[in-house]
XYZ file of C-alpha atoms in Angstrom:
333
model
C 107.871 138.050 197.323
C 110.169 135.995 195.089
C 111.076 137.313 191.670
C 110.303 135.298 188.543
C 113.984 134.329 188.238
C 114.142 133.204 191.855
C 111.053 131.045 191.366
C 112.498 129.408 188.252
C 115.735 128.590 190.073
C 113.846 127.227 193.083
C 111.680 124.961 190.919
C 114.757 123.808 189.011
C 116.484 122.737 192.222
C 113.304 120.996 193.309
C 113.191 118.873 190.144
C 116.952 118.249 190.065
C 116.721 116.922 193.615
C 113.981 114.451 192.691
C 110.956 116.570 193.528
C 107.893 117.112 191.367
C 106.299 120.336 190.224
C 102.699 120.906 191.246
C 100.157 121.940 188.630
C 100.012 125.389 190.234
C 103.776 125.755 189.885
C 103.681 124.560 186.268
C 100.951 127.095 185.486
C 103.195 129.850 186.828
C 106.235 128.465 185.011
C 104.582 128.510 181.584
C 103.759 132.195 182.161
C 107.423 133.174 182.500
C 108.045 136.630 181.052
C 109.821 137.055 177.711
C 112.827 138.645 179.432
C 113.242 135.599 181.704
C 112.648 132.944 179.047
C 116.345 132.285 178.352
C 116.863 131.477 182.041
C 113.890 129.114 181.927
C 115.321 127.326 178.890
C 118.745 126.992 180.504
C 117.144 125.501 183.613
C 115.030 123.075 181.573
C 118.216 121.990 179.850
C 119.966 121.384 183.183
C 117.135 118.985 184.010
C 117.563 117.293 180.626
C 121.307 116.976 181.182
C 120.897 115.344 184.585
C 118.264 112.789 183.633
C 118.936 112.142 179.928
C 122.520 113.079 179.135
C 123.722 114.529 175.832
C 122.146 112.155 173.322
C 119.346 113.163 170.958
C 116.971 110.531 169.590
C 116.273 111.033 165.878
C 113.254 109.485 164.191
C 111.776 109.556 160.704
C 108.289 108.675 159.505
C 106.530 107.405 156.413
C 102.924 108.067 155.501
C 102.213 104.461 154.503
C 98.464 104.938 153.926
C 97.324 108.465 153.204
C 94.068 110.391 153.408
C 90.415 109.312 153.273
C 90.173 109.236 157.084
C 86.610 109.382 158.396
C 87.586 111.039 161.699
C 87.075 114.787 162.057
C 90.267 115.975 163.812
C 90.120 119.688 163.019
C 93.864 120.112 162.460
C 94.338 117.210 160.071
C 94.884 117.393 156.314
C 94.008 113.701 155.951
C 90.392 113.878 157.110
C 87.975 113.069 154.279
C 85.629 115.691 155.747
C 87.817 118.604 154.633
C 88.927 119.782 151.208
C 92.685 120.018 151.681
C 93.945 118.582 148.411
C 96.021 116.002 150.250
C 97.293 113.049 148.233
C 95.368 109.858 149.011
C 96.545 106.290 148.485
C 96.143 102.812 149.924
C 98.890 100.935 151.760
C 102.248 101.359 150.041
C 104.100 98.338 148.633
C 106.338 96.701 151.241
C 109.526 97.260 149.261
C 108.791 100.995 149.049
C 108.487 101.173 152.837
C 111.708 99.162 153.243
C 113.581 101.578 150.991
C 112.262 104.524 153.015
C 113.527 102.850 156.199
C 116.963 102.439 154.618
C 117.018 106.138 153.700
C 115.987 107.059 157.240
C 118.820 105.040 158.752
C 121.336 106.459 156.289
C 120.150 109.954 157.214
C 120.882 109.273 160.883
C 117.547 108.184 162.360
C 117.534 105.651 165.194
C 113.897 104.754 164.656
C 111.448 104.615 161.755
C 107.709 105.118 162.223
C 105.112 103.519 159.938
C 102.034 105.770 159.969
C 98.632 104.900 158.509
C 95.683 107.249 158.107
C 92.332 106.025 159.401
C 90.608 105.206 162.664
C 91.882 101.646 163.085
C 93.266 98.516 161.409
C 90.170 96.745 160.115
C 91.856 95.528 156.948
C 93.531 92.215 157.893
C 95.761 92.312 154.804
C 97.166 95.726 155.727
C 97.759 94.676 159.331
C 99.526 91.485 158.238
C 101.786 93.606 156.018
C 102.565 95.893 158.961
C 103.604 92.918 161.094
C 105.773 91.622 158.256
C 107.332 95.055 157.747
C 108.297 95.330 161.408
C 110.161 92.028 161.179
C 111.757 92.795 157.817
C 112.925 96.303 158.710
C 114.503 95.150 161.957
C 116.318 92.342 160.137
C 117.149 93.945 156.795
C 117.709 97.565 157.834
C 118.728 97.410 161.497
C 116.628 100.312 162.733
C 113.984 100.444 165.458
C 110.423 100.285 164.114
C 107.557 102.279 165.584
C 103.977 102.434 164.333
C 101.122 104.938 164.412
C 98.033 102.913 163.550
C 94.998 104.470 165.200
C 92.900 102.363 167.534
C 93.964 98.764 168.123
C 92.344 95.709 169.632
C 94.139 94.029 172.520
C 95.004 91.092 170.269
C 96.535 93.424 167.669
C 98.656 95.021 170.392
C 99.982 91.604 171.408
C 100.756 90.796 167.762
C 102.711 94.032 167.351
C 104.712 93.258 170.460
C 105.521 89.773 169.177
C 106.617 91.199 165.814
C 109.185 93.417 167.530
C 107.656 96.897 167.533
C 109.789 99.416 169.425
C 107.024 101.878 170.286
C 103.399 102.510 169.448
C 102.617 106.130 168.703
C 99.215 107.424 169.823
C 98.889 111.131 170.587
C 96.310 112.449 173.039
C 96.443 115.657 170.912
C 95.564 118.090 173.737
C 94.233 118.370 177.273
C 91.213 116.160 178.046
C 89.180 119.293 178.820
C 89.874 120.667 175.321
C 89.652 117.452 173.309
C 86.026 117.896 172.231
C 87.079 121.142 170.506
C 89.601 119.158 168.466
C 87.662 116.008 167.552
C 84.104 114.715 167.959
C 84.347 111.279 166.307
C 86.322 109.782 169.184
C 87.069 110.845 172.741
C 90.008 111.542 175.004
C 88.949 108.503 177.027
C 89.200 106.275 173.944
C 92.709 107.592 173.320
C 93.744 106.761 176.892
C 92.217 103.286 176.603
C 94.195 102.663 173.401
C 97.406 103.660 175.152
C 96.545 101.331 178.038
C 96.032 98.387 175.651
C 99.501 98.903 174.207
C 101.039 99.194 177.660
C 99.247 96.024 178.762
C 100.903 94.225 175.837
C 104.303 95.439 177.034
C 104.744 98.076 174.325
C 106.336 101.426 175.116
C 104.071 104.241 173.978
C 105.095 107.469 172.272
C 102.340 109.907 173.206
C 102.164 113.677 173.011
C 100.133 116.224 171.145
C 99.905 119.563 169.416
C 100.073 123.026 170.898
C 98.475 126.012 169.202
C 95.082 124.365 168.627
C 93.342 127.107 170.603
C 93.930 125.611 174.027
C 94.817 127.796 177.015
C 98.168 127.813 178.789
C 96.532 125.982 181.686
C 95.305 123.297 179.290
C 98.873 122.728 178.084
C 99.804 122.130 181.711
C 96.801 119.800 182.015
C 98.059 117.823 179.013
C 101.531 117.480 180.546
C 100.133 116.159 183.815
C 97.775 113.812 181.965
C 100.798 112.305 180.194
C 102.513 111.971 183.557
C 99.496 110.132 184.987
C 99.581 107.774 181.980
C 103.262 106.943 182.679
C 104.398 108.156 179.254
C 108.163 108.407 178.782
C 108.330 109.390 175.083
C 106.557 112.640 174.211
C 106.436 114.176 170.710
C 105.406 117.829 170.775
C 104.022 119.347 167.595
C 103.083 122.963 166.942
C 100.054 123.573 164.747
C 100.861 124.253 161.118
C 97.437 125.513 159.985
C 96.363 123.568 156.893
C 94.113 125.390 154.380
C 90.746 123.671 154.209
C 90.749 122.481 157.829
C 88.672 124.140 160.575
C 91.887 125.332 162.241
C 93.333 126.962 159.117
C 92.942 130.465 160.597
C 94.278 129.712 164.082
C 96.652 132.385 165.314
C 100.262 131.239 165.296
C 102.121 131.051 168.583
C 105.264 133.133 169.053
C 108.567 131.246 169.160
C 109.135 132.262 172.790
C 105.711 130.979 173.859
C 106.435 127.670 172.137
C 109.806 127.357 173.864
C 108.274 128.140 177.261
C 105.660 125.462 176.670
C 108.332 122.923 175.711
C 110.315 123.825 178.838
C 107.256 123.310 181.032
C 106.901 119.763 179.691
C 110.536 119.095 180.652
C 109.939 120.306 184.206
C 106.821 118.130 184.564
C 108.359 115.095 182.801
C 112.040 115.351 183.748
C 113.035 111.836 182.640
C 110.990 111.606 179.438
C 112.285 111.623 175.892
C 110.655 114.828 174.649
C 110.774 115.289 170.899
C 110.247 118.368 168.760
C 108.185 117.270 165.770
C 105.779 118.778 163.249
C 105.521 122.534 162.845
C 108.898 123.407 164.341
C 110.383 124.928 161.186
C 107.474 127.200 160.322
C 106.782 128.242 163.916
C 110.172 128.380 165.671
C 111.913 129.725 162.582
C 115.358 131.072 163.573
C 114.977 129.724 167.128
C 114.743 126.028 166.214
C 118.017 125.206 167.939
C 116.705 126.750 171.166
C 114.306 123.813 171.541
C 117.315 121.503 171.905
C 119.043 124.050 174.138
C 115.878 124.291 176.220
C 115.280 120.739 177.365
C 114.363 118.669 174.313
C 116.194 115.412 173.582
C 114.458 114.130 170.463
C 113.935 115.426 166.924
C 111.821 114.198 164.043
C 113.901 114.490 160.880
C 112.924 114.473 157.223
C 109.435 115.101 155.896
C 106.221 114.994 157.898
C 102.965 113.270 156.941
C 101.723 115.867 154.461
C 104.333 118.643 154.597
C 108.027 119.113 153.891
C 110.620 119.042 156.642
C 114.266 120.073 156.838
C 117.263 118.384 155.277
C 118.242 115.777 157.909
C 121.896 116.776 157.627
C 120.990 120.330 158.665
C 119.265 118.984 161.776
C 122.225 116.748 162.609
C 124.598 119.691 162.165
C 122.385 121.697 164.528
C 122.567 119.121 167.316
C 126.316 118.645 166.838
C 126.812 122.429 167.006
C 125.116 122.262 170.408
C 127.554 119.588 171.598
C 124.967 116.829 171.432
C 125.263 113.250 170.170
C 122.899 110.934 168.293
C 121.200 107.924 169.852
C 122.003 104.626 168.123
C 119.254 102.094 167.295
C 118.554 99.612 170.105
C 117.228 96.340 168.687
C 117.382 94.352 171.937
């Protein structure tokens, strides 16, 4: 019988040679023992090196419309159903968003994501401003523009493409089999349909989720393979930061090693994807934050998150440079 280390090395060679992990193999991989985790991370990083090189894609976000969301996502501080004390406001003035984009570029980000709370874009004035902002930021700031806007119509997707959006962000949050435990006001199927509308319009989709919601290890594997089936090549991975007032406020935190093993599994399943460490990394990975980049990740969200503070971007850039990595430049073609 093969040892755990022998299995990891065998699966690494399989992926490096163009093969694909099976779900059964991924379920075993994510259960790697603590004492073998450093080997797993090194192997995940070999896969990253082969398919993605040394560059790290940095992005920053702005919460352009905050709170008062009628959806019931149990992790979210912005749901109107929970008493979280989150700041609420309508769509920010365009010039304020432009200035935030300039700060993001100066800090080193290659892309800037406009995020709006709420199920969809029913307000035509807000959506027109979003289209205008995409054009203005590309022209005036010279940074890629992404958007996270909830559910879109097909026509809205085409309009975003015409305006020059780089990527549409729409997380599936978790495995389809666990989704009903996360949200009841929309479904996993609706999420997948929204992604498909963006892809039909020719928009690249940034789609990932959150680990630590209460899902099983097997359901994390299920999520990774669901993303693979959806042909997603940009995957943000968040770790739950339990927000007081939300139904998930008392969820047990994951250990840093379990988080890193989960991240590594995503790299094995999605060897060519841009996999980004995002919300919750500071509070959950703590002193092992750099191990995410040394364990297969090639993207980092810098600056503040939607409703919580992040790191100083210069500290994150120093971290990736200390690891011998480079920053991706904006691509406006």
